mmCIF file of C-alpha atoms and ligand atoms in Angstrom:
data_model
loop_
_atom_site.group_PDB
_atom_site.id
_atom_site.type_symbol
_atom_site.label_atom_id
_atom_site.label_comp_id
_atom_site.label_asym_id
_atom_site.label_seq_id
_atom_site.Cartn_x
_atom_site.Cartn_y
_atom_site.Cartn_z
ATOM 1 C CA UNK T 1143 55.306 5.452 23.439
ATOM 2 C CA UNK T 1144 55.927 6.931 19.761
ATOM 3 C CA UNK T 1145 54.885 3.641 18.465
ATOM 4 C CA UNK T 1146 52.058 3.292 20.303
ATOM 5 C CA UNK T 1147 50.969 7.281 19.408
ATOM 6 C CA UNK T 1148 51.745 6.615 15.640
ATOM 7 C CA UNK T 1149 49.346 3.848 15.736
ATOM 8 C CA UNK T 1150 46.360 5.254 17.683
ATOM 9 C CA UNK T 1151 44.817 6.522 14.719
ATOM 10 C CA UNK T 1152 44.561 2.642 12.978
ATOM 11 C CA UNK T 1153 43.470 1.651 16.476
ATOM 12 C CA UNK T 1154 40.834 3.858 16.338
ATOM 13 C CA UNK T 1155 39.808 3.201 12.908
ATOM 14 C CA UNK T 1156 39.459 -0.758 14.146
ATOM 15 C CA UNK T 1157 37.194 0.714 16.933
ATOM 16 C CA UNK T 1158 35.304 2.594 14.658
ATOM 17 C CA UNK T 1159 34.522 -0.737 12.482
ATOM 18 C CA UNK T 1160 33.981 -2.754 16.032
ATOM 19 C CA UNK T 1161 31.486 -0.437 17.618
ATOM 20 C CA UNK T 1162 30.030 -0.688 14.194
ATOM 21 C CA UNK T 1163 29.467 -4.398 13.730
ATOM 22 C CA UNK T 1164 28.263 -3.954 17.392
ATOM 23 C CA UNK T 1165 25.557 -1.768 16.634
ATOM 24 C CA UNK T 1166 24.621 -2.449 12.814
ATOM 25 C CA UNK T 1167 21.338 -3.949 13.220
ATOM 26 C CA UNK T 1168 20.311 -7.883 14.772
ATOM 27 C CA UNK T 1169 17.289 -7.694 12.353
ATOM 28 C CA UNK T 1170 16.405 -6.976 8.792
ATOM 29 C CA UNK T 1171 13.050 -6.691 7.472
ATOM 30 C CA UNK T 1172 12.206 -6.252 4.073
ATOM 31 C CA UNK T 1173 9.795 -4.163 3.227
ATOM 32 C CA UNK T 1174 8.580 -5.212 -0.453
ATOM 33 C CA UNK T 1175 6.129 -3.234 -2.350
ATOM 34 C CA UNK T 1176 4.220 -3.325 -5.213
ATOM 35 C CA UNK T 1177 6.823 -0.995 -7.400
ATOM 36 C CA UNK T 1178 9.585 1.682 -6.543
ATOM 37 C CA UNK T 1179 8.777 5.344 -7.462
ATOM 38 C CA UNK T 1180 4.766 5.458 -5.620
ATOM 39 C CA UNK T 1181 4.021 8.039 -3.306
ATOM 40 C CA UNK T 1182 1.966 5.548 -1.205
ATOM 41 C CA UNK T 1183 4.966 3.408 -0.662
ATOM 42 C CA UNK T 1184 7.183 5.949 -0.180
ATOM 43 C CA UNK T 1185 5.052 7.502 2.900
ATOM 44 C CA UNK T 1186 4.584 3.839 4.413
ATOM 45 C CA UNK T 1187 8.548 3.224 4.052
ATOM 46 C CA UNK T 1188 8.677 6.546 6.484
ATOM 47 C CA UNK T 1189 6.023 4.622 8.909
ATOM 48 C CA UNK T 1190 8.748 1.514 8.133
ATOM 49 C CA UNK T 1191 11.807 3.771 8.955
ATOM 50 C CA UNK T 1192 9.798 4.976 12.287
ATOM 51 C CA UNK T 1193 9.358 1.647 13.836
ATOM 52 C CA UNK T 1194 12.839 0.879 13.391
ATOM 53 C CA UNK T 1195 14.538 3.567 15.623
ATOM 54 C CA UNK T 1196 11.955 3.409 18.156
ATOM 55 C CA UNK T 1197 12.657 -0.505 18.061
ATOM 56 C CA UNK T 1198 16.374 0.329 17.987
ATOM 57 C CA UNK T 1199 17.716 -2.904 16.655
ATOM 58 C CA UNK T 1200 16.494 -3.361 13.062
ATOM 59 C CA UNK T 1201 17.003 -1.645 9.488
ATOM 60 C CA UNK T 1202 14.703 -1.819 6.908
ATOM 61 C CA UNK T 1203 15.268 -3.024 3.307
ATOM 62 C CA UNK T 1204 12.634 -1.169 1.273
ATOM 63 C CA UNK T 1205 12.660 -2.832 -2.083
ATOM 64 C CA UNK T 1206 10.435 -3.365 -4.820
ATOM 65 C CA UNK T 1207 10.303 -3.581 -8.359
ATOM 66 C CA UNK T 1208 10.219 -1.377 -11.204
ATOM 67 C CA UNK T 1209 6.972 -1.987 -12.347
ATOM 68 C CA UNK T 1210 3.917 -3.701 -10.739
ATOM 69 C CA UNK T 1211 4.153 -7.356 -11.654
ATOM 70 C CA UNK T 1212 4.541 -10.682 -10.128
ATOM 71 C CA UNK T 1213 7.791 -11.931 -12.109
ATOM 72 C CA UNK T 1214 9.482 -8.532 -10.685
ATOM 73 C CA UNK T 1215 8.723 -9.304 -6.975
ATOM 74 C CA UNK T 1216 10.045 -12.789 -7.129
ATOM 75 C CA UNK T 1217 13.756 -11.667 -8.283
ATOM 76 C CA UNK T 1218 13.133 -9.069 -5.470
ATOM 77 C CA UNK T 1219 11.606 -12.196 -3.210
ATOM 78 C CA UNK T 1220 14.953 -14.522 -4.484
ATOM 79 C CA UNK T 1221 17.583 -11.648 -3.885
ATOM 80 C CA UNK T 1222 16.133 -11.250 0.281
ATOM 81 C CA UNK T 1223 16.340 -15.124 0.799
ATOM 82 C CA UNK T 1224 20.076 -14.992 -0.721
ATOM 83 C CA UNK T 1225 20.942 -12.195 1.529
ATOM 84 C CA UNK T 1226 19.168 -13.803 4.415
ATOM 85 C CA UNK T 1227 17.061 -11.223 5.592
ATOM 86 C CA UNK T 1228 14.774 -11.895 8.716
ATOM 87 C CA UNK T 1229 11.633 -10.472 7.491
ATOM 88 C CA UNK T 1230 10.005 -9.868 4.498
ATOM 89 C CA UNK T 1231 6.582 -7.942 5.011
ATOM 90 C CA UNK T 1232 4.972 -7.386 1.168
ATOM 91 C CA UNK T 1233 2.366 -5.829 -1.095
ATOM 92 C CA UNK T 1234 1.789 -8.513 -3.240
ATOM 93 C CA UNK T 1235 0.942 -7.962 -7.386
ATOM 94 C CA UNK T 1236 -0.610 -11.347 -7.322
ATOM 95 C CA UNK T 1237 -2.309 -13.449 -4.191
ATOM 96 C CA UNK T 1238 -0.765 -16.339 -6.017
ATOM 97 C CA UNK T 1239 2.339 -16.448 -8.142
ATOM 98 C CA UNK T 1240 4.184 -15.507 -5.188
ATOM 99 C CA UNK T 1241 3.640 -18.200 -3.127
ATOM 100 C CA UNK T 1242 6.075 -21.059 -3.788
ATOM 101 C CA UNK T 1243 8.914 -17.936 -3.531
ATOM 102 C CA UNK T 1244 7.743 -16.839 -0.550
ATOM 103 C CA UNK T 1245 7.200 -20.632 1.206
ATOM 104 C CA UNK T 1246 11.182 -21.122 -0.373
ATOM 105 C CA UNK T 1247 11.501 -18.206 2.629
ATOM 106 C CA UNK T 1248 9.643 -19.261 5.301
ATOM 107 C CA UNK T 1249 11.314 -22.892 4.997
ATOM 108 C CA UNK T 1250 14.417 -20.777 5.019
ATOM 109 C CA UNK T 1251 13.535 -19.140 8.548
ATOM 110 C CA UNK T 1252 12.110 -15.808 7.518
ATOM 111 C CA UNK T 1253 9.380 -14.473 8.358
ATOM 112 C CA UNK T 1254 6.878 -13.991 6.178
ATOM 113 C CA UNK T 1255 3.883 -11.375 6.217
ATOM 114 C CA UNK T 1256 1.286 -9.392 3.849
ATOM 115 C CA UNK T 1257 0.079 -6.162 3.993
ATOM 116 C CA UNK T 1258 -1.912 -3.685 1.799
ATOM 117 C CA UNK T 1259 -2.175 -6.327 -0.929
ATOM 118 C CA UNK T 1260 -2.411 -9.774 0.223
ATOM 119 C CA UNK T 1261 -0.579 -13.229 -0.230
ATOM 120 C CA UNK T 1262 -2.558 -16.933 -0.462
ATOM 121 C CA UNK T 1263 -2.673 -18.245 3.293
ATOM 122 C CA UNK T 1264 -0.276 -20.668 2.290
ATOM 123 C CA UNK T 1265 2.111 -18.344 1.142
ATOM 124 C CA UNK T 1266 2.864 -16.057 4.374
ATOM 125 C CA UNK T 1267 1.982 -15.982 8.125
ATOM 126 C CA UNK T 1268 -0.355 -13.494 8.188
ATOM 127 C CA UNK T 1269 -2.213 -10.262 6.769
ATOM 128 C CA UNK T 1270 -2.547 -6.994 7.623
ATOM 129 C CA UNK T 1271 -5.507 -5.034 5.911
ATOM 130 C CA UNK T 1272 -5.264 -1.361 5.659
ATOM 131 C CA UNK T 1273 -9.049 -1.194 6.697
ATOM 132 C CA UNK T 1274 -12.155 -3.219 6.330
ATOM 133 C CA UNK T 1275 -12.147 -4.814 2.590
ATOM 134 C CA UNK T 1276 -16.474 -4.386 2.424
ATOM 135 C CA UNK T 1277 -15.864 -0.447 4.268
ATOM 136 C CA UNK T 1278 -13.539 0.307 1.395
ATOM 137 C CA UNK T 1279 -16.054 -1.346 -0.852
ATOM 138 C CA UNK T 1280 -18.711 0.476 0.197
ATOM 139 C CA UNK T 1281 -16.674 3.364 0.667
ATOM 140 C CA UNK T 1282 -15.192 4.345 -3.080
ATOM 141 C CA UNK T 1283 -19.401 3.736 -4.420
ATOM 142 C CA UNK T 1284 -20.808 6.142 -1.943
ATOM 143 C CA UNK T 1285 -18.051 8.741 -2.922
ATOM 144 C CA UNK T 1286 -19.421 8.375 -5.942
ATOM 145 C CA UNK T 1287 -22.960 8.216 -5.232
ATOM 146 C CA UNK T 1288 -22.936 10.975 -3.122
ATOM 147 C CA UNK T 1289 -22.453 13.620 -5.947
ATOM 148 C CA UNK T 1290 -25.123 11.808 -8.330
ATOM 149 C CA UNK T 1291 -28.157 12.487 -6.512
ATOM 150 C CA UNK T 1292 -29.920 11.065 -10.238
ATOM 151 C CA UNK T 1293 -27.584 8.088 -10.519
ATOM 152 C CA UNK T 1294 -25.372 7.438 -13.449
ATOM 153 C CA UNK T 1295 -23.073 5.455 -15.568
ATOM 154 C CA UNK T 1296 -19.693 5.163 -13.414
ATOM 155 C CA UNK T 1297 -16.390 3.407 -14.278
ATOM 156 C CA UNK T 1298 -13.824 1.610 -12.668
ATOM 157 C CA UNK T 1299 -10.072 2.356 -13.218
ATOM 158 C CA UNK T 1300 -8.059 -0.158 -11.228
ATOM 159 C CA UNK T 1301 -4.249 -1.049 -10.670
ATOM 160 C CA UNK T 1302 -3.063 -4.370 -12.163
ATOM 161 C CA UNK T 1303 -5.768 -6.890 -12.952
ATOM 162 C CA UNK T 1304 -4.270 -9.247 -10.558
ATOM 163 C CA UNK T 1305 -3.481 -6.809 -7.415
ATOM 164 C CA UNK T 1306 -5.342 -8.633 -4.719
ATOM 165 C CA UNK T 1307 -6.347 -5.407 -2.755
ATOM 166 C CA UNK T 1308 -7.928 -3.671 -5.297
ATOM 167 C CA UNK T 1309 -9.770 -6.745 -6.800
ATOM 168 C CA UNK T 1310 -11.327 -7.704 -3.243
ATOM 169 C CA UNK T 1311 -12.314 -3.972 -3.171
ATOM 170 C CA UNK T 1312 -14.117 -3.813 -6.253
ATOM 171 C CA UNK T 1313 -16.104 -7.241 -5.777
ATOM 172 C CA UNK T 1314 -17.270 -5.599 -2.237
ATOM 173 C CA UNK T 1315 -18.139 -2.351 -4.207
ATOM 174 C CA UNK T 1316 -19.905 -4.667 -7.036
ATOM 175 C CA UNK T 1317 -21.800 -6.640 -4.061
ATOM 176 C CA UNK T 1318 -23.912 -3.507 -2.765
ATOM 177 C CA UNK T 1319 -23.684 -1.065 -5.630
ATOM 178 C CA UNK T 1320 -27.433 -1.916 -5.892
ATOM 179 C CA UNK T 1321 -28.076 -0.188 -2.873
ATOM 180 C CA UNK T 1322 -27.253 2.927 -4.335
ATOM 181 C CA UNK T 1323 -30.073 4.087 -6.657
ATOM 182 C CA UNK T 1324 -29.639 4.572 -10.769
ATOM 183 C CA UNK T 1325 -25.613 3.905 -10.100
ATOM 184 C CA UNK T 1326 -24.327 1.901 -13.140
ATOM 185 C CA UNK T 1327 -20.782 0.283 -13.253
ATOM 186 C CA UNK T 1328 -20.409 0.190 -16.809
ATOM 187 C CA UNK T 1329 -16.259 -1.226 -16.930
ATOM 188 C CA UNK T 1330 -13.688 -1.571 -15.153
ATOM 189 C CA UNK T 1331 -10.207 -1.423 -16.791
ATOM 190 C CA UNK T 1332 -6.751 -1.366 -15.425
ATOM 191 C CA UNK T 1333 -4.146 1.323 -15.670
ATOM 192 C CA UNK T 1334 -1.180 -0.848 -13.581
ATOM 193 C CA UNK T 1335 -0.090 1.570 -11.251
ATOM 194 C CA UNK T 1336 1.298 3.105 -14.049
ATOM 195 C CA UNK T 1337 0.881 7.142 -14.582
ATOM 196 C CA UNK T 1338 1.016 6.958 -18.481
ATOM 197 C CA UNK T 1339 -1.396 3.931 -18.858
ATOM 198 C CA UNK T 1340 -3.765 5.161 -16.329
ATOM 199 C CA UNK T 1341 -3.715 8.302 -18.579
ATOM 200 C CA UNK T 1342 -4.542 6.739 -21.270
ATOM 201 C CA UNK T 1343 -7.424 3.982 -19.698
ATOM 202 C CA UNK T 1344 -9.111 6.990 -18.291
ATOM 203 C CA UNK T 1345 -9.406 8.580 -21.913
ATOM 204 C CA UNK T 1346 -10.338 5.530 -23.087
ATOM 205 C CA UNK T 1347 -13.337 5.586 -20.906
ATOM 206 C CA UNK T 1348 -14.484 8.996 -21.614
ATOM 207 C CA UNK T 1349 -14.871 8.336 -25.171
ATOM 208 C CA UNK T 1350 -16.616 4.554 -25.142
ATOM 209 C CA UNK T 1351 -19.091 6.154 -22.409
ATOM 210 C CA UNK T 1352 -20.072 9.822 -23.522
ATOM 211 C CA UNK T 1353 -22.504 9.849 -20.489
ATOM 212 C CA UNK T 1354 -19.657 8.946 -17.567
ATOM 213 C CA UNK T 1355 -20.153 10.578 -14.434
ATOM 214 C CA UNK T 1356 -17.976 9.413 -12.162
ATOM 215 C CA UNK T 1357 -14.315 7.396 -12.650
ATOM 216 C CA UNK T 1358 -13.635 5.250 -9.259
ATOM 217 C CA UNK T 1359 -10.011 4.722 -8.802
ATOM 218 C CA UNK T 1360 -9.621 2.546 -5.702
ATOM 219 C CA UNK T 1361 -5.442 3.614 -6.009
ATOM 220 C CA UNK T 1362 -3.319 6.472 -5.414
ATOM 221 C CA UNK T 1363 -1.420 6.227 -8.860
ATOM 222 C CA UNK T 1364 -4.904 6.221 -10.785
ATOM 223 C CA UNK T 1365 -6.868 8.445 -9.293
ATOM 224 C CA UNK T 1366 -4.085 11.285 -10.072
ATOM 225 C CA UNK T 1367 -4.201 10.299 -13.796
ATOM 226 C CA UNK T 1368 -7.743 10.280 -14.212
ATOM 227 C CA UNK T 1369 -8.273 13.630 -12.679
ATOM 228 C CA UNK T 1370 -6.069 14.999 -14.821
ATOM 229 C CA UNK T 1371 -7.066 12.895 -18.128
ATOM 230 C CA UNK T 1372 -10.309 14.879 -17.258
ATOM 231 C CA UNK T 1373 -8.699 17.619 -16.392
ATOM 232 C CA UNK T 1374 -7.102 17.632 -20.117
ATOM 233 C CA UNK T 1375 -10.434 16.696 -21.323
ATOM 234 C CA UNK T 1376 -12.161 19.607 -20.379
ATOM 235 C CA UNK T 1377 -14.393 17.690 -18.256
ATOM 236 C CA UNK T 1378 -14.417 18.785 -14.655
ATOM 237 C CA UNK T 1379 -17.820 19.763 -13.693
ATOM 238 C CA UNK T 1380 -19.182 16.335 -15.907
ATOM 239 C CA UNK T 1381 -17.123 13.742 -14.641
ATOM 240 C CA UNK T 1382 -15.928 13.771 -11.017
ATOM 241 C CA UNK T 1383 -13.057 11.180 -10.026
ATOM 242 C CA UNK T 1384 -12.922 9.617 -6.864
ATOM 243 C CA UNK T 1385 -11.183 6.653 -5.186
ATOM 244 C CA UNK T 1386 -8.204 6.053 -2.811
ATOM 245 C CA UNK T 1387 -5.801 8.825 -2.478
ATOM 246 C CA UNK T 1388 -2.791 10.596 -0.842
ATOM 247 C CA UNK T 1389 -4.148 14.610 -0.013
ATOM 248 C CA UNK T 1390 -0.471 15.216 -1.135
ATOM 249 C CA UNK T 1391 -1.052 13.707 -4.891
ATOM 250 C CA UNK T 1392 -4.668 15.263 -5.175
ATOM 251 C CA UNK T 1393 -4.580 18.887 -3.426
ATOM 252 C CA UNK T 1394 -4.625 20.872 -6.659
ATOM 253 C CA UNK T 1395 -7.591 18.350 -8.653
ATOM 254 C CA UNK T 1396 -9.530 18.767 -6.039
ATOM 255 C CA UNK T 1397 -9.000 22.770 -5.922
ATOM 256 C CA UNK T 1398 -9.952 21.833 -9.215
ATOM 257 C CA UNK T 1399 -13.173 20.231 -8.853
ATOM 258 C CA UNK T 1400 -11.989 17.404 -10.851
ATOM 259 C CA UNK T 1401 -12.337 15.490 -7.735
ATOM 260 C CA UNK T 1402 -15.144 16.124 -4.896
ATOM 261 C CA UNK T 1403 -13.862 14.029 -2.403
ATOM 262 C CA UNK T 1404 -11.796 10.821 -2.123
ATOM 263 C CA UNK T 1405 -10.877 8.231 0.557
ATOM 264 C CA UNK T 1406 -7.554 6.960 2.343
ATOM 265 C CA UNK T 1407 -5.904 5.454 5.559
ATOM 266 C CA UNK T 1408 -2.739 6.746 6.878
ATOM 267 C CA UNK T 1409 0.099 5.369 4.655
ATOM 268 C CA UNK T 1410 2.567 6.176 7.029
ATOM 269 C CA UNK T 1411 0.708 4.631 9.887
ATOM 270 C CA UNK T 1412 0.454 1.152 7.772
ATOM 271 C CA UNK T 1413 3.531 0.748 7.338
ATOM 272 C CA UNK T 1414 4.870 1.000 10.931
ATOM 273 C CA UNK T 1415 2.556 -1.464 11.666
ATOM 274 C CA UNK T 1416 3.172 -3.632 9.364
ATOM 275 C CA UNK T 1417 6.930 -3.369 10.566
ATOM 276 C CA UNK T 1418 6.053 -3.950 14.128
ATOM 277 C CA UNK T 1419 4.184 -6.785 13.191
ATOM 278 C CA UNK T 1420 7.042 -8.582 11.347
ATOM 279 C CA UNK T 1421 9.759 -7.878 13.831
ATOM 280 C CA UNK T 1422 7.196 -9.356 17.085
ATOM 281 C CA UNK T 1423 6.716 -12.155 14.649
ATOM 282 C CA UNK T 1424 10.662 -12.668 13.703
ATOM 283 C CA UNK T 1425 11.750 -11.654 17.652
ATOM 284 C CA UNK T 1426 9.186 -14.799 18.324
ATOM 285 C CA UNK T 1427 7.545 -12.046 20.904
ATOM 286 C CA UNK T 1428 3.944 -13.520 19.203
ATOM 287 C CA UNK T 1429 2.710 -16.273 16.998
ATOM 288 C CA UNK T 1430 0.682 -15.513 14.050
ATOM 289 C CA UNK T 1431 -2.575 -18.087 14.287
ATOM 290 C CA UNK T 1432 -6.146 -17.468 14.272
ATOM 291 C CA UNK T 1433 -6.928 -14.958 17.742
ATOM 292 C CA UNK T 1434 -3.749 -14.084 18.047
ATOM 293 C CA UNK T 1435 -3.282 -10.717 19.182
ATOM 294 C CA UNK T 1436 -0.491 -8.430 18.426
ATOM 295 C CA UNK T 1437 1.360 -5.186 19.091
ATOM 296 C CA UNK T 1438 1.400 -2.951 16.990
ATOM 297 C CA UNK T 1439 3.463 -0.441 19.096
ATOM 298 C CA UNK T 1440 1.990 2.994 19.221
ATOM 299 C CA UNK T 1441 -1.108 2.047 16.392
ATOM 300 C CA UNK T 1442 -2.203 -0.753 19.572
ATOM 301 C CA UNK T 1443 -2.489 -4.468 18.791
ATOM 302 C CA UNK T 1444 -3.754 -6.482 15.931
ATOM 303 C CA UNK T 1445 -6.405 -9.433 16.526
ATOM 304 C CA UNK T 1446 -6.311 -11.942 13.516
ATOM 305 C CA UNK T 1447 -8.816 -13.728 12.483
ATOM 306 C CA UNK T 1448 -9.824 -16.678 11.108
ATOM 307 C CA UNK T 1449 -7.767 -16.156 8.331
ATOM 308 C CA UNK T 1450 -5.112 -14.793 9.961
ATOM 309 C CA UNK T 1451 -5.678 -11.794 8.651
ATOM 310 C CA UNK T 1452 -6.570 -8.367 10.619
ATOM 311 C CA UNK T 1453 -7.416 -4.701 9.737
ATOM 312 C CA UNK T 1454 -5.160 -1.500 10.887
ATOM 313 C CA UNK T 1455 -7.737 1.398 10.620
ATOM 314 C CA UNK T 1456 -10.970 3.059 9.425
ATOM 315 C CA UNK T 1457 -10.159 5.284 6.435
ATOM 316 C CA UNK T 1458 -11.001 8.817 6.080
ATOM 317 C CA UNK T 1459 -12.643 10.855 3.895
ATOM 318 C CA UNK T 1460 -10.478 14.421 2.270
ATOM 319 C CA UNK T 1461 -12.719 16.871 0.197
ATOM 320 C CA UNK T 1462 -11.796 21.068 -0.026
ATOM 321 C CA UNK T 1463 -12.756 21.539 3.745
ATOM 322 C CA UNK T 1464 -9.833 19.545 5.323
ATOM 323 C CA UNK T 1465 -7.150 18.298 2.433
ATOM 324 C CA UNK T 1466 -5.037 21.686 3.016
ATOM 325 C CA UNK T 1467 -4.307 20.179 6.661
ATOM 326 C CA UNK T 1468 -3.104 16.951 5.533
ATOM 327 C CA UNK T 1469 -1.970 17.708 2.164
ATOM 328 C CA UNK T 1470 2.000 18.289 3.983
ATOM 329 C CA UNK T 1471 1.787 15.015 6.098
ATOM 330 C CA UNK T 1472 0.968 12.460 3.331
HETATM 331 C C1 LIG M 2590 -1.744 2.295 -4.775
HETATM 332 C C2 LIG M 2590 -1.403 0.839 -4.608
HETATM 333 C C3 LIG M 2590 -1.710 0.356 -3.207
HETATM 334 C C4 LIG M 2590 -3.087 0.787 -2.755
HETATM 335 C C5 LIG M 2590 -3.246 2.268 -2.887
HETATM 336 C C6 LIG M 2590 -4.634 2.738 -2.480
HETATM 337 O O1 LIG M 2590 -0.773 3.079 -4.150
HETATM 338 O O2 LIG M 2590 -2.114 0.095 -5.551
HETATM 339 O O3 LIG M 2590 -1.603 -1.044 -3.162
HETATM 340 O O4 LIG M 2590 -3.357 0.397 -1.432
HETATM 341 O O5 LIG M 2590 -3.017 2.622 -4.252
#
């Protein structure tokens, strides 16, 4: 009896570490993004973490690396096929480079998607667009247009030169800019989802075109530098910056005026979805070919198309009337 009372505590230290193996998680998914330390990622990875409790079985890996480049996400790409993960669902910083990594994982069993920024067909099972590639298109001009009732010289400030989504967005904004009247693109340069360079493009721009109206930045982390390069520059009023944003990042430029309005899907929504599409996928609850259709859980189901790729949601457009109500969420 003693014996069996001095050992109850070990005993239930052994169930402790039982009912844990039990219930630590029958699937991983890694969710890869472009770089650690952006508020974009960072509100998807809560979309990421929502999907797995309500799916109950799976944790999430969110990984990335420190900056926005292709060699980065193939160490990260290397280190989730030595661990054996079941799912890797990424942003991609190249359509590419990251191909032969991520067919090493597929011919290793794992399921591979895209999302946000897109991977070569041959390099993953499917995509998941945030939104229509020619809406967004059309979408960061018009914010621009709208405010430049005379035209103008406009600029582009991108993220890395080779970041599929952004470089599908600006050749859909290139191919109906001339639909908007006296609207010039005069450059576009690339601040690499990184605050300081995006800075420092932005400046750059102001002083090679004196007559710059308007700075498109079709991503979260350039869009906050450029407002505030103008900011700095004494230019609010002259040069208004638009793009992709989070309400979070942008409340106070556009209490501001530095920025009129500015564009965005739900972060947080994309990357649940992108999460429920990877674990249907891995769970082998749906194939991912060409009219396939499938669930998204709460955000409904996904029809891909002929390049197995499909669209989540429209975006929507934040200016001083509405950001205070969203500014909290995302
Ligand atoms: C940045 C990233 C991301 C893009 C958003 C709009 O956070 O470049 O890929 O979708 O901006």
């Amino acid at each position: 009896m003693n014996l069996i009372k001095q050992m109850l505590p070990a005993l239930a230290v052994a169930a402790t570490l039982l009912t844990g193996a039990v219930q630590a998680a029958d699937m991983r998914i890694a969710v890869v993004v472009k770089a650690l330390g952006i508020g974009f990622f960072e509100a998807a990875a809560k979309g990421a973490e929502e999907a797995a409790s309500e799916l109950g079985d799976v944790e999430i890996i969110y990984t990335g690396p420190t900056d926005t480049t292709a060699e980065g996400q193939i160490e990260v790409i290397n280190a989730l096929i030595a661990q054996r993960v079941d799912a890797i669902a990424i942003s991609a910083n190249d359509t590419d480079a990251l191909v032969p990594a991520l067919k090493k994982a597929m011919a290793r069993g794992i399921t591979v998607i895209s999302w946000d920024s897109g991977v070569a067909a041959e390099g993953r099972q499917m995509h998941l667009n945030p939104s229509s590639n020619p809406l967004i298109g059309n979408m960061i001009v018009k914010l621009a247009a709208d405010h430049l009732p005379e035209g103008g010289d406009v600029a582009v400030l991108s993220a890395s030169s080779t970041a599929t989504n952004q470089n599908i967005w600006i050749d859909e904004m290139n191919k109906v800019v001339g639909n908007y009247q006296g609207i010039n693109v005069v450059a576009t340069v690339y601040g690499d989802d990184l605050a300081d360079k995006s800075y420092r493009e932005a400046n750059g721009l102001m002083q090679t075109y004196p007559n710059l109206k308007a700075i498109i930045a079709p991503t979260t982390v350039g869009i906050v530098a450029a407002a505030q390069a103008v900011a700095d520059a004494g230019k609010i009023g002259q040069i208004n910056v638009t793009g992709l944003a989070l309400p979070s990042e942008m409340a106070g430029h556009i209490a501001s005026g530095a920025s009129k309005s500015f564009a965005i899907w739900n972060p947080i929504d994309l990357g649940y979805s992108a999460t429920m599409l990877a674990y249907n996928l891995a769970k082998g609850n749906a194939v991912a070919a060409p009219g396939a259709k499938i669930s998204m859980g709460r955000m409904g189901s996904l029809t891909l198309d002929e390049k197995t790729e499909g669209a989540m949601a429209d975006p929507f457009v934040y200016d001083a009337s509405n950001i205070d109500a969203f500014k909290t969420i995302f």
